[in-house]
PDB file of C-alpha atoms in Angstrom:
ATOM      1  CA  ILE A 184    -171.066 231.129 -90.582  1.00  0.00           C
ATOM      2  CA  SER A 185    -169.043 230.404 -87.517  1.00  0.00           C
ATOM      3  CA  GLY A 186    -171.137 227.782 -85.787  1.00  0.00           C
ATOM      4  CA  CYS A 187    -174.504 226.355 -84.932  1.00  0.00           C
ATOM      5  CA  ALA A 188    -176.285 225.863 -81.621  1.00  0.00           C
ATOM      6  CA  ALA A 189    -179.625 224.636 -80.392  1.00  0.00           C
ATOM      7  CA  PHE A 190    -181.045 226.818 -77.639  1.00  0.00           C
ATOM      8  CA  ASN A 191    -183.574 224.796 -75.704  1.00  0.00           C
ATOM      9  CA  GLY A 192    -184.743 223.717 -72.295  1.00  0.00           C
ATOM     10  CA  LEU A 193    -182.358 220.757 -72.285  1.00  0.00           C
ATOM     11  CA  LEU A 194    -179.300 222.954 -71.716  1.00  0.00           C
ATOM     12  CA  SER A 195    -177.939 223.474 -68.228  1.00  0.00           C
ATOM     13  CA  MET A 196    -177.713 227.054 -66.971  1.00  0.00           C
ATOM     14  CA  PRO A 197    -173.945 227.294 -67.676  1.00  0.00           C
ATOM     15  CA  GLU A 198    -174.485 225.839 -71.178  1.00  0.00           C
ATOM     16  CA  ARG A 199    -177.284 228.360 -71.866  1.00  0.00           C
ATOM     17  CA  ALA A 200    -175.075 231.239 -70.713  1.00  0.00           C
ATOM     18  CA  ASP A 201    -172.247 230.021 -72.963  1.00  0.00           C
ATOM     19  CA  VAL A 202    -174.557 229.748 -75.993  1.00  0.00           C
ATOM     20  CA  LEU A 203    -175.982 233.230 -75.349  1.00  0.00           C
ATOM     21  CA  ASP A 204    -172.468 234.704 -75.101  1.00  0.00           C
ATOM     22  CA  ARG A 205    -171.426 232.979 -78.322  1.00  0.00           C
ATOM     23  CA  ILE A 206    -174.543 234.321 -80.085  1.00  0.00           C
ATOM     24  CA  ARG A 207    -173.784 237.876 -78.877  1.00  0.00           C
ATOM     25  CA  LEU A 208    -170.147 237.626 -79.989  1.00  0.00           C
ATOM     26  CA  GLY A 209    -171.042 236.248 -83.407  1.00  0.00           C
ATOM     27  CA  ASP A 210    -169.374 232.883 -82.826  1.00  0.00           C
ATOM     28  CA  ILE A 211    -172.672 231.179 -83.637  1.00  0.00           C
ATOM     29  CA  GLY A 212    -174.211 231.897 -87.018  1.00  0.00           C
ATOM     30  CA  ILE A 213    -177.135 229.470 -86.934  1.00  0.00           C
ATOM     31  CA  VAL A 214    -179.423 229.293 -83.923  1.00  0.00           C
ATOM     32  CA  ILE A 215    -182.029 226.554 -83.733  1.00  0.00           C
ATOM     33  CA  ILE A 216    -184.887 227.386 -81.382  1.00  0.00           C
ATOM     34  CA  SER A 217    -188.512 226.551 -80.892  1.00  0.00           C
ATOM     35  CA  PRO A 218    -191.025 229.384 -81.374  1.00  0.00           C
ATOM     36  CA  GLU A 219    -191.714 229.264 -77.650  1.00  0.00           C
ATOM     37  CA  GLN A 220    -188.120 230.401 -77.005  1.00  0.00           C
ATOM     38  CA  LEU A 221    -188.846 233.745 -78.725  1.00  0.00           C
ATOM     39  CA  ARG A 222    -190.621 234.742 -75.526  1.00  0.00           C
ATOM     40  CA  ASN A 223    -187.373 234.308 -73.578  1.00  0.00           C
ATOM     41  CA  ARG A 224    -186.120 237.846 -72.854  1.00  0.00           C
ATOM     42  CA  THR A 225    -182.511 236.782 -72.451  1.00  0.00           C
ATOM     43  CA  LEU A 226    -182.486 235.075 -75.839  1.00  0.00           C
ATOM     44  CA  ARG A 227    -184.237 238.050 -77.464  1.00  0.00           C
ATOM     45  CA  ARG A 228    -181.560 240.396 -76.054  1.00  0.00           C
ATOM     46  CA  ALA A 229    -178.813 238.172 -77.467  1.00  0.00           C
ATOM     47  CA  LEU A 230    -180.522 238.102 -80.873  1.00  0.00           C
ATOM     48  CA  GLU A 231    -180.884 241.902 -80.862  1.00  0.00           C
ATOM     49  CA  GLN A 232    -177.128 242.136 -81.212  1.00  0.00           C
ATOM     50  CA  ARG A 233    -177.029 239.996 -84.361  1.00  0.00           C
ATOM     51  CA  GLU A 234    -178.173 240.616 -87.909  1.00  0.00           C
ATOM     52  CA  ILE A 235    -180.722 238.024 -88.966  1.00  0.00           C
ATOM     53  CA  GLY A 236    -180.575 237.330 -92.673  1.00  0.00           C
ATOM     54  CA  LEU A 237    -182.976 234.394 -92.851  1.00  0.00           C
ATOM     55  CA  TRP A 238    -185.748 232.921 -90.744  1.00  0.00           C
ATOM     56  CA  VAL A 239    -186.406 229.216 -91.344  1.00  0.00           C
ATOM     57  CA  LEU A 240    -189.644 227.897 -89.886  1.00  0.00           C
ATOM     58  CA  ASP A 241    -189.888 224.131 -89.697  1.00  0.00           C
ATOM     59  CA  GLU A 242    -193.312 222.584 -89.153  1.00  0.00           C
ATOM     60  CA  ALA A 243    -194.795 225.735 -90.707  1.00  0.00           C
ATOM     61  CA  HIS A 244    -198.205 224.078 -90.889  1.00  0.00           C
ATOM     62  CA  CYS A 245    -198.494 225.130 -87.219  1.00  0.00           C
ATOM     63  CA  LEU A 246    -199.200 228.643 -88.565  1.00  0.00           C
ATOM     64  CA  SER A 247    -202.457 227.456 -90.111  1.00  0.00           C
ATOM     65  CA  LYS A 248    -205.904 227.759 -88.589  1.00  0.00           C
ATOM     66  CA  TRP A 249    -205.737 224.256 -87.134  1.00  0.00           C
ATOM     67  CA  GLY A 250    -202.032 224.111 -86.271  1.00  0.00           C
ATOM     68  CA  HIS A 251    -201.747 227.081 -83.958  1.00  0.00           C
ATOM     69  CA  ALA A 252    -204.293 225.515 -81.604  1.00  0.00           C
ATOM     70  CA  PHE A 253    -201.571 223.270 -80.167  1.00  0.00           C
ATOM     71  CA  ARG A 254    -198.527 225.500 -80.883  1.00  0.00           C
ATOM     72  CA  PRO A 255    -199.851 229.067 -80.383  1.00  0.00           C
ATOM     73  CA  ASP A 256    -196.348 230.561 -80.317  1.00  0.00           C
ATOM     74  CA  TYR A 257    -196.064 229.950 -84.062  1.00  0.00           C
ATOM     75  CA  ARG A 258    -198.511 232.851 -84.478  1.00  0.00           C
ATOM     76  CA  TYR A 259    -196.079 235.059 -82.515  1.00  0.00           C
ATOM     77  CA  ILE A 260    -193.208 234.531 -84.977  1.00  0.00           C
ATOM     78  CA  THR A 261    -194.328 237.126 -87.528  1.00  0.00           C
ATOM     79  CA  ARG A 262    -194.778 239.739 -84.823  1.00  0.00           C
ATOM     80  CA  PHE A 263    -191.283 239.003 -83.581  1.00  0.00           C
ATOM     81  CA  ILE A 264    -189.842 239.230 -87.116  1.00  0.00           C
ATOM     82  CA  LYS A 265    -191.600 242.549 -87.705  1.00  0.00           C
ATOM     83  CA  ASP A 266    -190.583 244.031 -84.335  1.00  0.00           C
ATOM     84  CA  ARG A 267    -187.016 242.793 -84.805  1.00  0.00           C
ATOM     85  CA  ALA A 268    -186.722 244.363 -88.275  1.00  0.00           C
ATOM     86  CA  GLY A 269    -188.099 247.697 -87.068  1.00  0.00           C
ATOM     87  CA  GLU A 270    -187.929 250.224 -89.902  1.00  0.00           C
ATOM     88  CA  GLY A 271    -185.371 248.120 -91.778  1.00  0.00           C
ATOM     89  CA  PRO A 272    -186.038 245.540 -94.465  1.00  0.00           C
ATOM     90  CA  LEU A 273    -187.537 242.226 -93.502  1.00  0.00           C
ATOM     91  CA  PRO A 274    -185.177 239.272 -93.750  1.00  0.00           C
ATOM     92  CA  ALA A 275    -186.018 236.368 -96.043  1.00  0.00           C
ATOM     93  CA  VAL A 276    -188.349 233.686 -94.694  1.00  0.00           C
ATOM     94  CA  LEU A 277    -188.364 229.978 -95.563  1.00  0.00           C
ATOM     95  CA  CYS A 278    -191.334 227.930 -94.352  1.00  0.00           C
ATOM     96  CA  LEU A 279    -190.961 224.158 -94.411  1.00  0.00           C
ATOM     97  CA  THR A 280    -193.634 221.528 -93.983  1.00  0.00           C
ATOM     98  CA  ALA A 281    -194.142 218.032 -95.308  1.00  0.00           C
ATOM     99  CA  THR A 282    -197.768 217.711 -94.266  1.00  0.00           C
ATOM    100  CA  ALA A 283    -199.507 220.793 -95.643  1.00  0.00           C
ATOM    101  CA  LYS A 284    -202.481 220.426 -97.930  1.00  0.00           C
ATOM    102  CA  ILE A 285    -203.421 223.245-100.322  1.00  0.00           C
ATOM    103  CA  ASP A 286    -205.649 225.065 -97.809  1.00  0.00           C
ATOM    104  CA  VAL A 287    -202.906 224.941 -95.153  1.00  0.00           C
ATOM    105  CA  VAL A 288    -200.344 226.317 -97.621  1.00  0.00           C
ATOM    106  CA  GLU A 289    -202.749 229.171 -98.348  1.00  0.00           C
ATOM    107  CA  ASP A 290    -203.163 229.783 -94.597  1.00  0.00           C
ATOM    108  CA  ILE A 291    -199.378 230.073 -94.253  1.00  0.00           C
ATOM    109  CA  ARG A 292    -199.111 232.419 -97.240  1.00  0.00           C
ATOM    110  CA  ALA A 293    -202.005 234.564 -95.985  1.00  0.00           C
ATOM    111  CA  HIS A 294    -200.435 234.764 -92.534  1.00  0.00           C
ATOM    112  CA  PHE A 295    -197.220 236.287 -93.929  1.00  0.00           C
ATOM    113  CA  ARG A 296    -199.086 238.440 -96.438  1.00  0.00           C
ATOM    114  CA  ASP A 297    -201.443 239.892 -93.809  1.00  0.00           C
ATOM    115  CA  ARG A 298    -198.917 240.378 -91.039  1.00  0.00           C
ATOM    116  CA  LEU A 299    -195.731 241.258 -92.912  1.00  0.00           C
ATOM    117  CA  GLY A 300    -196.849 242.208 -96.410  1.00  0.00           C
ATOM    118  CA  MET A 301    -194.626 239.358 -97.607  1.00  0.00           C
ATOM    119  CA  GLU A 302    -195.549 237.169-100.542  1.00  0.00           C
ATOM    120  CA  LEU A 303    -194.161 233.651-100.128  1.00  0.00           C
ATOM    121  CA  THR A 304    -193.293 231.549-103.153  1.00  0.00           C
ATOM    122  CA  VAL A 305    -194.399 227.911-102.973  1.00  0.00           C
ATOM    123  CA  TYR A 306    -192.018 225.130-103.962  1.00  0.00           C
ATOM    124  CA  ASN A 307    -193.926 221.870-103.762  1.00  0.00           C
ATOM    125  CA  GLY A 308    -191.804 218.752-103.812  1.00  0.00           C
ATOM    126  CA  GLY A 309    -194.847 216.576-103.204  1.00  0.00           C
ATOM    127  CA  ALA A 310    -195.580 214.322-100.276  1.00  0.00           C
ATOM    128  CA  GLU A 311    -194.659 211.028-101.892  1.00  0.00           C
ATOM    129  CA  ARG A 312    -191.451 209.573-100.477  1.00  0.00           C
ATOM    130  CA  THR A 313    -190.549 206.565-102.597  1.00  0.00           C
ATOM    131  CA  ASN A 314    -187.220 206.236-100.795  1.00  0.00           C
ATOM    132  CA  LEU A 315    -188.916 205.443 -97.476  1.00  0.00           C
ATOM    133  CA  ASP A 316    -190.308 202.139 -96.263  1.00  0.00           C
ATOM    134  CA  PHE A 317    -192.542 201.774 -93.233  1.00  0.00           C
ATOM    135  CA  ALA A 318    -193.104 198.706 -91.117  1.00  0.00           C
ATOM    136  CA  VAL A 319    -194.901 198.056 -87.858  1.00  0.00           C
ATOM    137  CA  VAL A 320    -193.350 195.181 -85.968  1.00  0.00           C
ATOM    138  CA  PRO A 321    -195.122 193.786 -82.915  1.00  0.00           C
ATOM    139  CA  THR A 322    -192.737 193.177 -80.023  1.00  0.00           C
ATOM    140  CA  THR A 323    -192.527 192.983 -76.262  1.00  0.00           C
ATOM    141  CA  PRO A 324    -190.541 195.264 -73.957  1.00  0.00           C
ATOM    142  CA  ALA A 325    -188.092 192.441 -73.237  1.00  0.00           C
ATOM    143  CA  GLU A 326    -187.438 191.693 -76.935  1.00  0.00           C
ATOM    144  CA  LYS A 327    -187.626 195.235 -78.315  1.00  0.00           C
ATOM    145  CA  LEU A 328    -183.955 196.283 -78.290  1.00  0.00           C
ATOM    146  CA  SER A 329    -182.577 193.025 -79.670  1.00  0.00           C
ATOM    147  CA  GLN A 330    -185.311 192.950 -82.308  1.00  0.00           C
ATOM    148  CA  VAL A 331    -184.504 196.521 -83.400  1.00  0.00           C
ATOM    149  CA  ALA A 332    -180.804 195.634 -83.624  1.00  0.00           C
ATOM    150  CA  GLN A 333    -181.608 192.577 -85.745  1.00  0.00           C
ATOM    151  CA  LEU A 334    -183.843 194.570 -88.108  1.00  0.00           C
ATOM    152  CA  ILE A 335    -181.237 197.277 -88.585  1.00  0.00           C
ATOM    153  CA  GLU A 336    -178.489 194.701 -89.156  1.00  0.00           C
ATOM    154  CA  TYR A 337    -180.665 192.845 -91.678  1.00  0.00           C
ATOM    155  CA  ASP A 338    -182.015 195.878 -93.565  1.00  0.00           C
ATOM    156  CA  LEU A 339    -178.950 198.104 -93.627  1.00  0.00           C
ATOM    157  CA  LEU A 340    -176.212 196.487 -95.615  1.00  0.00           C
ATOM    158  CA  GLU A 341    -172.721 197.170 -94.325  1.00  0.00           C
ATOM    159  CA  GLY A 342    -170.979 199.851 -96.381  1.00  0.00           C
ATOM    160  CA  SER A 343    -174.156 201.030 -98.108  1.00  0.00           C
ATOM    161  CA  ASP A 344    -175.714 204.470 -97.968  1.00  0.00           C
ATOM    162  CA  GLY A 345    -178.882 204.731 -95.945  1.00  0.00           C
ATOM    163  CA  GLY A 346    -180.267 204.996 -92.504  1.00  0.00           C
ATOM    164  CA  ALA A 347    -183.137 204.096 -90.245  1.00  0.00           C
ATOM    165  CA  ILE A 348    -185.477 205.858 -87.876  1.00  0.00           C
ATOM    166  CA  VAL A 349    -186.922 203.723 -85.112  1.00  0.00           C
ATOM    167  CA  TYR A 350    -190.021 204.869 -83.222  1.00  0.00           C
TER     168      TYR A 350
END
């Protein structure tokens, strides 16, 4: 794989053109896009020139009965995969979600079964994340940044493995 690129609305027009050219030429082997971008004709034309060996769908719970209400383009993905494959074999599909209950997993599986004749295998790593800690810390706008810096400095020991996500 030569490279990776995210194709999204945050790119300037020259950056988008460069990414599209690199996709066409095969300089980019992994393309990260939102499902909504599959409706972009220019991107679809660039993808037509590449062989797609694997589709990875993050937040796959958006394919379920409740999820597609706020991300309807997730329902378009299987049509795109089928149209893109034409008469050829379908590429492999990997659906990822950390929030799917059993009925949502079955919705996802049924979606691929009904639309692509594809039977997905479920690998359930569970939802418990013992390596994560959560804390809600009241603050004010004026104190927020210094407080975050203090918490990170206190909780993340220098030279240790680990990280933090601050919302």
